Coordinates of C-alpha atoms in Angstrom, one line a residue:
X1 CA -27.1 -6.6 -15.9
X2 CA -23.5 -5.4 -16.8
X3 CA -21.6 -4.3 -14.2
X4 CA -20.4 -0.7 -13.2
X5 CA -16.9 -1.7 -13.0
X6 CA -16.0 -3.2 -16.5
X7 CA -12.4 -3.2 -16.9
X8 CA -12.8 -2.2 -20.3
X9 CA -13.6 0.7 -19.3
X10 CA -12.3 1.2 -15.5
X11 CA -10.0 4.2 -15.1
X12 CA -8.3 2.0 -12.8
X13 CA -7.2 -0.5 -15.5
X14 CA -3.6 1.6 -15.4
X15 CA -3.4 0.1 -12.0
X16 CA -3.8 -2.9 -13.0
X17 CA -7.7 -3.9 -12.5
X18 CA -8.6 -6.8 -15.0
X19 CA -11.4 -8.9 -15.5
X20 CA -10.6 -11.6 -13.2
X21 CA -10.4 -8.4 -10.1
X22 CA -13.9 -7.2 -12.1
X23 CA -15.8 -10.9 -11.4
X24 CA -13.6 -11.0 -7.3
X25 CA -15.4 -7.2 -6.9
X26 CA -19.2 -8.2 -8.3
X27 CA -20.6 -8.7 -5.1
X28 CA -19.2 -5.4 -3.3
X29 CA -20.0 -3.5 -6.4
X30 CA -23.5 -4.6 -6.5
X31 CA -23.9 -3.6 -2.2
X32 CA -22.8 0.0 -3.8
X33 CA -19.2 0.0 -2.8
X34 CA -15.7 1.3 -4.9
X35 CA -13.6 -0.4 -5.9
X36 CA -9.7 0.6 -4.9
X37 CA -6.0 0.0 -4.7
X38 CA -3.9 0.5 -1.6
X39 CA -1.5 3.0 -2.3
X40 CA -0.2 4.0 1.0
X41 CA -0.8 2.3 4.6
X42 CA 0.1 4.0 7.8
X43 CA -1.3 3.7 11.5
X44 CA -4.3 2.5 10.6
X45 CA -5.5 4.4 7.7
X46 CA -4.5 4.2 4.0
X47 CA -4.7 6.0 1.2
X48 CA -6.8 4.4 -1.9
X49 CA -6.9 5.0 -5.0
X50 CA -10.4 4.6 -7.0
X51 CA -12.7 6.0 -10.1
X52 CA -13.4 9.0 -7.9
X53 CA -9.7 9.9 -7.0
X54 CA -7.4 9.2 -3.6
X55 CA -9.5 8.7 -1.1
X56 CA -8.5 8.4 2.7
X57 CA -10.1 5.5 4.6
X58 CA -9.8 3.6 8.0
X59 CA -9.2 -0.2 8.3
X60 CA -10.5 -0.6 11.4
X61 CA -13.0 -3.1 9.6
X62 CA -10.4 -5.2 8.5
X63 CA -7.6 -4.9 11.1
X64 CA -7.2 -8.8 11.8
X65 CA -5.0 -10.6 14.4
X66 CA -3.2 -12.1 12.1
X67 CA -0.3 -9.9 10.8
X68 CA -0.5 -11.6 7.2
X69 CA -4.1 -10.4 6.5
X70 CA -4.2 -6.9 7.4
X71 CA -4.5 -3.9 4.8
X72 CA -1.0 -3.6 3.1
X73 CA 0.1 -1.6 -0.5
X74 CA -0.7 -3.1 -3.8
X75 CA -4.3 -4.6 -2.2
X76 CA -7.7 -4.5 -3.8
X77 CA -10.1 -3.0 -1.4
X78 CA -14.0 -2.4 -1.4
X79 CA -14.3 1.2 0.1
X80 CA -17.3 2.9 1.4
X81 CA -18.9 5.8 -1.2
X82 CA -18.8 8.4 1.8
X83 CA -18.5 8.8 5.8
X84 CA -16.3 10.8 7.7
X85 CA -14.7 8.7 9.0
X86 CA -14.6 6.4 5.7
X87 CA -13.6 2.8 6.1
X88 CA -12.6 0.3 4.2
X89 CA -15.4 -3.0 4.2
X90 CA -13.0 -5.8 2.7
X91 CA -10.0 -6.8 1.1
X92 CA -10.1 -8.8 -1.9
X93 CA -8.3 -12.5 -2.3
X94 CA -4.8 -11.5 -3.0
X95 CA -2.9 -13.3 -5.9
X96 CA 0.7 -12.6 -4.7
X97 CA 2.0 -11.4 -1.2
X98 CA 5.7 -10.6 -0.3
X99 CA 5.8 -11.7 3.2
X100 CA 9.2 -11.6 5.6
X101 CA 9.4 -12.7 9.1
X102 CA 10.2 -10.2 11.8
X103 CA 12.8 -10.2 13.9
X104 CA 10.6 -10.2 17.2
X105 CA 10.7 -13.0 19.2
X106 CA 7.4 -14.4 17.9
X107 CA 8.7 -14.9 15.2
X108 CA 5.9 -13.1 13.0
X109 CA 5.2 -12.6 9.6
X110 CA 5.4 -9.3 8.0
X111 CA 3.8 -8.1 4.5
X112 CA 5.5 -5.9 2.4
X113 CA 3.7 -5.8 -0.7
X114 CA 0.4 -7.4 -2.1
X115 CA -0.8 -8.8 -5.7
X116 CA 2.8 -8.3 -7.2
X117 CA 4.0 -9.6 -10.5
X118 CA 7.6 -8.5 -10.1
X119 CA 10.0 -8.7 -7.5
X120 CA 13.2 -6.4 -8.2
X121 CA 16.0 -7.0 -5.9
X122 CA 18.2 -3.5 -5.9
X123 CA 21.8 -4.6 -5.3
X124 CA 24.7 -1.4 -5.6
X125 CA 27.6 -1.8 -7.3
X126 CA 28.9 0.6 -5.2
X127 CA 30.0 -2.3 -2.4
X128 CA 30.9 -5.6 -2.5
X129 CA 28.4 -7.7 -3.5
X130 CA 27.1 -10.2 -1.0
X131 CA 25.7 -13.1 -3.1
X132 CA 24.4 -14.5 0.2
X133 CA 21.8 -11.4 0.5
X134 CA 21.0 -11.5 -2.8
X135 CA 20.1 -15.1 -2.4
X136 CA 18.2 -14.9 0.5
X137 CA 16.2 -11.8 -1.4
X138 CA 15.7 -14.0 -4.2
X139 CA 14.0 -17.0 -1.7
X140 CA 11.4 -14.9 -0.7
X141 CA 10.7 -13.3 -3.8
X142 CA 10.1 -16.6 -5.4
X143 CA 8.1 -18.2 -2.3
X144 CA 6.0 -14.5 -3.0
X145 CA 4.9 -16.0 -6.7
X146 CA 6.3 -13.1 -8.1
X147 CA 9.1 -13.1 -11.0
X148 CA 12.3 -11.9 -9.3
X149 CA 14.4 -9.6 -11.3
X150 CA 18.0 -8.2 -10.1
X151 CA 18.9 -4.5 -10.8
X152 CA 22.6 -3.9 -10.1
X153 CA 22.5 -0.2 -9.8
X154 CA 24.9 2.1 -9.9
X155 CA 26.5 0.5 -12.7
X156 CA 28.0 4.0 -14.0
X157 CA 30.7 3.5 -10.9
X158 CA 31.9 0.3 -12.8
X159 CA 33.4 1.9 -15.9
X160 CA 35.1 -0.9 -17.0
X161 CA 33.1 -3.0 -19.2
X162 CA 35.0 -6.3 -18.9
X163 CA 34.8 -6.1 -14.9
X164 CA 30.7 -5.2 -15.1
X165 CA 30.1 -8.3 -17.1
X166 CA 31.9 -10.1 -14.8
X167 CA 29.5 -8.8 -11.8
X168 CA 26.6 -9.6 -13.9
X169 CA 27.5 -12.5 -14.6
X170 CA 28.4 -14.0 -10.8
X171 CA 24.7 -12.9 -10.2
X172 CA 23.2 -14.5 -12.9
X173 CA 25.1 -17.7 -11.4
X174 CA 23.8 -17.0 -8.1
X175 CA 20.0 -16.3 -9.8
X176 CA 19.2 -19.0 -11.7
X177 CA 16.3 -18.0 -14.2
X178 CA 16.2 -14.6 -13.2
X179 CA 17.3 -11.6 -15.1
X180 CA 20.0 -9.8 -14.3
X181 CA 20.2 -5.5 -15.5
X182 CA 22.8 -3.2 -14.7
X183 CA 21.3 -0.2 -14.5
X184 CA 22.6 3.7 -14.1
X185 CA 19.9 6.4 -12.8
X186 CA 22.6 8.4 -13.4
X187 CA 23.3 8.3 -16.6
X188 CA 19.9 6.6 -18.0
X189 CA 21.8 3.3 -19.3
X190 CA 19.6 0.2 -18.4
X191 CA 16.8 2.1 -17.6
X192 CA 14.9 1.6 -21.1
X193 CA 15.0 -2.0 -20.4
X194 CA 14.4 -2.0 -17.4
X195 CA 11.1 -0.3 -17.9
X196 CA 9.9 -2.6 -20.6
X197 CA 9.8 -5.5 -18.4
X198 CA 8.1 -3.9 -15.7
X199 CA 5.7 -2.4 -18.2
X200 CA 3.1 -5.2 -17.9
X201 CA 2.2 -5.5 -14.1
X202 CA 2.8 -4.4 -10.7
X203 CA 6.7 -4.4 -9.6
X204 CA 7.7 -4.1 -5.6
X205 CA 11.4 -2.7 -5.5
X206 CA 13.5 -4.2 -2.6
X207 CA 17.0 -3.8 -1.1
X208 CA 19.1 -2.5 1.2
X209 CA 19.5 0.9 2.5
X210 CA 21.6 2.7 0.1
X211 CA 20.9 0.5 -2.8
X212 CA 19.8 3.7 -4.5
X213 CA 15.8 2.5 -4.8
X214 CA 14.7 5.8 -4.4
X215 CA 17.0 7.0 -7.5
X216 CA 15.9 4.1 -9.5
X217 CA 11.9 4.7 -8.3
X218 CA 12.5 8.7 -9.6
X219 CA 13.8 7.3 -12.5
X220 CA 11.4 5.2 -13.7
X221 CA 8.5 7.6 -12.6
X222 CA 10.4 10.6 -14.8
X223 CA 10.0 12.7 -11.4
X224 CA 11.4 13.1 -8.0
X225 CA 8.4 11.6 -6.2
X226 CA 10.7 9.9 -3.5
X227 CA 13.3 11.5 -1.0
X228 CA 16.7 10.6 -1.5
X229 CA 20.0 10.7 0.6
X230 CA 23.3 10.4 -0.2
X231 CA 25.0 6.8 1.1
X232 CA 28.1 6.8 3.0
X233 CA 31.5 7.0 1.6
X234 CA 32.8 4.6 4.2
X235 CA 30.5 1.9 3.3
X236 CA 28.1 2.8 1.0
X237 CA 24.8 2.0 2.9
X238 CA 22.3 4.8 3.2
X239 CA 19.4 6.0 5.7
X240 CA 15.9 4.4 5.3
X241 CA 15.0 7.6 3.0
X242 CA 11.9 5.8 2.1
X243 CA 9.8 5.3 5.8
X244 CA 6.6 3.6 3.8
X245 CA 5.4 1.7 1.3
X246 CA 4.4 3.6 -1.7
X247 CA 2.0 2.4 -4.7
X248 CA 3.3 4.6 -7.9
X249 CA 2.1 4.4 -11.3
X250 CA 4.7 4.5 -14.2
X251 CA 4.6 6.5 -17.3
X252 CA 5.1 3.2 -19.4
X253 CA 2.9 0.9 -18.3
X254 CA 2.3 -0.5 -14.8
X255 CA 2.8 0.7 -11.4
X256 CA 6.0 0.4 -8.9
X257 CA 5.8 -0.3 -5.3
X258 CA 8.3 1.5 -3.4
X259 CA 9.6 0.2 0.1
X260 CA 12.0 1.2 3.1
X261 CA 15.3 -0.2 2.8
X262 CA 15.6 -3.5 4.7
X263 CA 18.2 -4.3 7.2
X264 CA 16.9 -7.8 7.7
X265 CA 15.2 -10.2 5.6
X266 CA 14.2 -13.0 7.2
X267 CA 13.1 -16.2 5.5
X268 CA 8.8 -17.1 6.1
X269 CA 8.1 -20.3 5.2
X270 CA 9.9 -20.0 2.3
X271 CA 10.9 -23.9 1.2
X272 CA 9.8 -24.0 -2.4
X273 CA 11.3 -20.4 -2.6
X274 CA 14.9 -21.5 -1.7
X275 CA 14.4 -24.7 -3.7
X276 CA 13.8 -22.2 -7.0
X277 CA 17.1 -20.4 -5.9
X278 CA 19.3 -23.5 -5.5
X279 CA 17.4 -25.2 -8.4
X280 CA 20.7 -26.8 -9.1
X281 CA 21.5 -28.6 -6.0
X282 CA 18.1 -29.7 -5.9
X283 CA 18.7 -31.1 -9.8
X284 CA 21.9 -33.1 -8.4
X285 CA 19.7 -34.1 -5.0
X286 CA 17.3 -36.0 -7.3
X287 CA 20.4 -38.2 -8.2
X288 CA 21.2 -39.2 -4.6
X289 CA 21.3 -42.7 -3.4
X290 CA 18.8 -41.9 -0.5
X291 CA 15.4 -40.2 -0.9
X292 CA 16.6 -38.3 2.7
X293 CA 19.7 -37.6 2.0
X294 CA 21.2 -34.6 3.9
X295 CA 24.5 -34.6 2.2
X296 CA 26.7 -34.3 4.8
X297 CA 28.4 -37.6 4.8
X298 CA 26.0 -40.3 3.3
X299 CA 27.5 -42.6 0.6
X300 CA 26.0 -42.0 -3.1
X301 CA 25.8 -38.5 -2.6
X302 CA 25.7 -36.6 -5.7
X303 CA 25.9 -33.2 -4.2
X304 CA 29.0 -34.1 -2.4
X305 CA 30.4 -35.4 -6.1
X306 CA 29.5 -32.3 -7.8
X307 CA 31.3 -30.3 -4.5
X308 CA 34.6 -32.5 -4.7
X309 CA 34.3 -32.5 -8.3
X310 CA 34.3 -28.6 -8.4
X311 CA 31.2 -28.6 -10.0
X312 CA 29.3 -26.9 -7.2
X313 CA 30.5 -24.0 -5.4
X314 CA 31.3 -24.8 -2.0
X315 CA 29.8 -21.5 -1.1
X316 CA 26.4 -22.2 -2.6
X317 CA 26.0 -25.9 -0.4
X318 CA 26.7 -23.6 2.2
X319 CA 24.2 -21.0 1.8
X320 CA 21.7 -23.7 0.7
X321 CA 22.4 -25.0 4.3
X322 CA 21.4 -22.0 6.2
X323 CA 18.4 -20.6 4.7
X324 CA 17.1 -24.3 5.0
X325 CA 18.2 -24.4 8.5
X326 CA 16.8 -20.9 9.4
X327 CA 13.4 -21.1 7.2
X328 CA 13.1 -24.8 9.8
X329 CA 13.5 -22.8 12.3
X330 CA 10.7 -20.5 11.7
X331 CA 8.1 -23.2 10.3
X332 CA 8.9 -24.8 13.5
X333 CA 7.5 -21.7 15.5
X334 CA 4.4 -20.8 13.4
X335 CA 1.3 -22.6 12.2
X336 CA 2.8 -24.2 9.4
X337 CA -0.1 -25.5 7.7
X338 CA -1.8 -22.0 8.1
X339 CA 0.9 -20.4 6.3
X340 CA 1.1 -22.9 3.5
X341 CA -2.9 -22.9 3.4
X342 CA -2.5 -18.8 2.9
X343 CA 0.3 -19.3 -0.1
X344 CA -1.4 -21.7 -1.8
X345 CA -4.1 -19.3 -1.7
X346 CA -1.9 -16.5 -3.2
X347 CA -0.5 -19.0 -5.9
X348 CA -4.1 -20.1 -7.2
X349 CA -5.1 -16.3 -7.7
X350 CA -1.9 -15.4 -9.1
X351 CA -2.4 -18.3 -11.7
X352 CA -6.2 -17.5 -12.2
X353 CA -4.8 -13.8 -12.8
X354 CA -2.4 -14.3 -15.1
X355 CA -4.4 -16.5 -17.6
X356 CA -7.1 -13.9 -17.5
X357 CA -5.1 -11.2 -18.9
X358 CA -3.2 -13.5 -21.3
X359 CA -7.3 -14.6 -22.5
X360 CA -8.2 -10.3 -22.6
X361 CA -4.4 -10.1 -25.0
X362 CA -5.8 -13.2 -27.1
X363 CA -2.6 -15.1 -26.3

């Protein structure tokens, strides 16, 4: 019997339902259920959008205790057909999750963003960029199983060609593997780019307040979907103009997940994430004398080598350091092989995902 939902057909396909979320939603579809996308969460209820429209629906169904698996943007959901109230039944295995810890003493996970394919770090030009924060970003976008992508923006405030290239290319140093646009809402330059990678999947769009995300999100979109303040002149930073997460589908090809601006991004478990950022120490590491080596002091080092030779940036050992140190810290606190259990989860969709729709493009 073939399905209702055949992604060959689903008007949610622009949202990015394939066939592997088709054989994940058999089951529901079969009890008579809709299939959906979170596109908003908020105190309890989300909105969710399906074949039939935007529907409004409680999660009081699937409200669990722990923070990482309730309702969040960008997840598949099995909705009830009608009720008043309507609820949501189930949420489907997610592929990807962006998760930060909090900054409550109990050190908890938070999820910003579910089943996402791109991570794009907003960093302005408009301040000094702090290659720490960027790094730290890019550790948790990794850990996510998302592709990270850096968007300087505000690029039209560095007229000087030679000097933007030079930005762009300390970031690039910092982001190893990772793409690196300057981009102008402004004046449009980047934008076209920009777009085409982001075309092909579902994109959450981080950074600080004031990192013009809302400018780039209108952009993008073609409209002015999301509020936007001016930043400070005295330092640039904005207000959290954006209060939620927002699911937005873009005129190109795939769909953008807006979020508030982020004042602290803690590290969550996060190891092989800050391993992908510092993929060079970790290359030199291999070459160490000792299997343990925490080179500080020991003899055979080759990261101290490559740091006296001037190889490595003394700032980079240094920043390695601390997110190591603080993402200890917070494995330390939690249910560490809960969290990893969760991940590897997320990784194995992600993977089962991706080869699905390569199979549907006949790569």
């Amino acid at each position: 019997m073939t399905s209702s939902v055949s992604p060959a057909a689903h008007p949610l396909q622009s949202y990015g339902w394939d066939d592997a979320w088709a054989d994940e939603f058999a089951p529901y579809d079969a009890e008579g259920l809709l299939a959906g996308r979170v596109v908003r969460v908020d105190r309890g209820q989300c909105d969710v959008v399906t074949a039939d429209g935007v529907l409004r629906a409680d999660t009081a169904f699937v409200t669990p205790h722990d923070p990482l698996r309730v309702v969040c943007t960008g997840d598949w959901v099995a909705v009830e057909p009608a009720g008043n109230p309507r609820y949501v039944r189930t949420c489907l295995p997610r592929r990807t999750a962006f998760v930060r810890s909090t900054s409550s003493k109990r050190s908890e996970g938070q999820i910003l963003a579910a089943n996402v394919d791109y991570a794009v770090i907003a960093v302005s030009l408009a301040v000094e960029l702090e290659l720490g924060r960027v790094e730290r970003f890019l550790a948790l976008a990794w850990e996510s199983g998302a592709q990270p992508v850096v968007v300087l923006t505000k690029a039209d405030l560095v007229p000087d060609p030679v000097t933007l290239g030079h930005l762009v290319q300390d970031v690039e140093t910092t982001a190893p593997g990772v793409a690196v646009l300057p981009v102008s809402a402004g004046t449009g330059d980047g934008l076209d780019v920009l777009a085409a990678v982001l075309s092909g999947g579902t994109t959450v769009l981080l950074g600080q307040s004031g990192a013009g995300k809302s400018t780039l999100a209108n952009a993008l979109i073609g409209e002015d979907v999301m509020h936007v303040q001016a930043a400070r002149e005295v330092d640039g930073k904005g207000r959290h103009t954006t209060t939620t997460r927002n699911l937005l589908a873009l005129p190109g090809g795939g769909v953008l997940i807006d979020t508030p601006g982020l004042r602290g991004v803690g590290l969550w478990d996060a190891e092989s994430g800050v391993g992908q950022v510092f993929a060079e120490i970790e290359e030199l590491a291999a070459d160490c004398r000792f299997h343990d080596c925490a080179h500080v002091a020991e003899p055979g080092c080759a990261v101290l080598t490559a740091l006296e030779s001037g190889a490595l940036p003394e700032r980079r050992l240094d920043s390695y350091r601390k997110l190591l140190r603080e993402n200890q810290r917070i494995v330390a606190k939690t249910d560490a092989r809960l969290r990893a259990e969760i991940r590897r989860g997320w990784k194995r969709k992600g993977a089962e995902g991706k080869a699905a729709m390569e199979a549907k493009r006949g790569r």
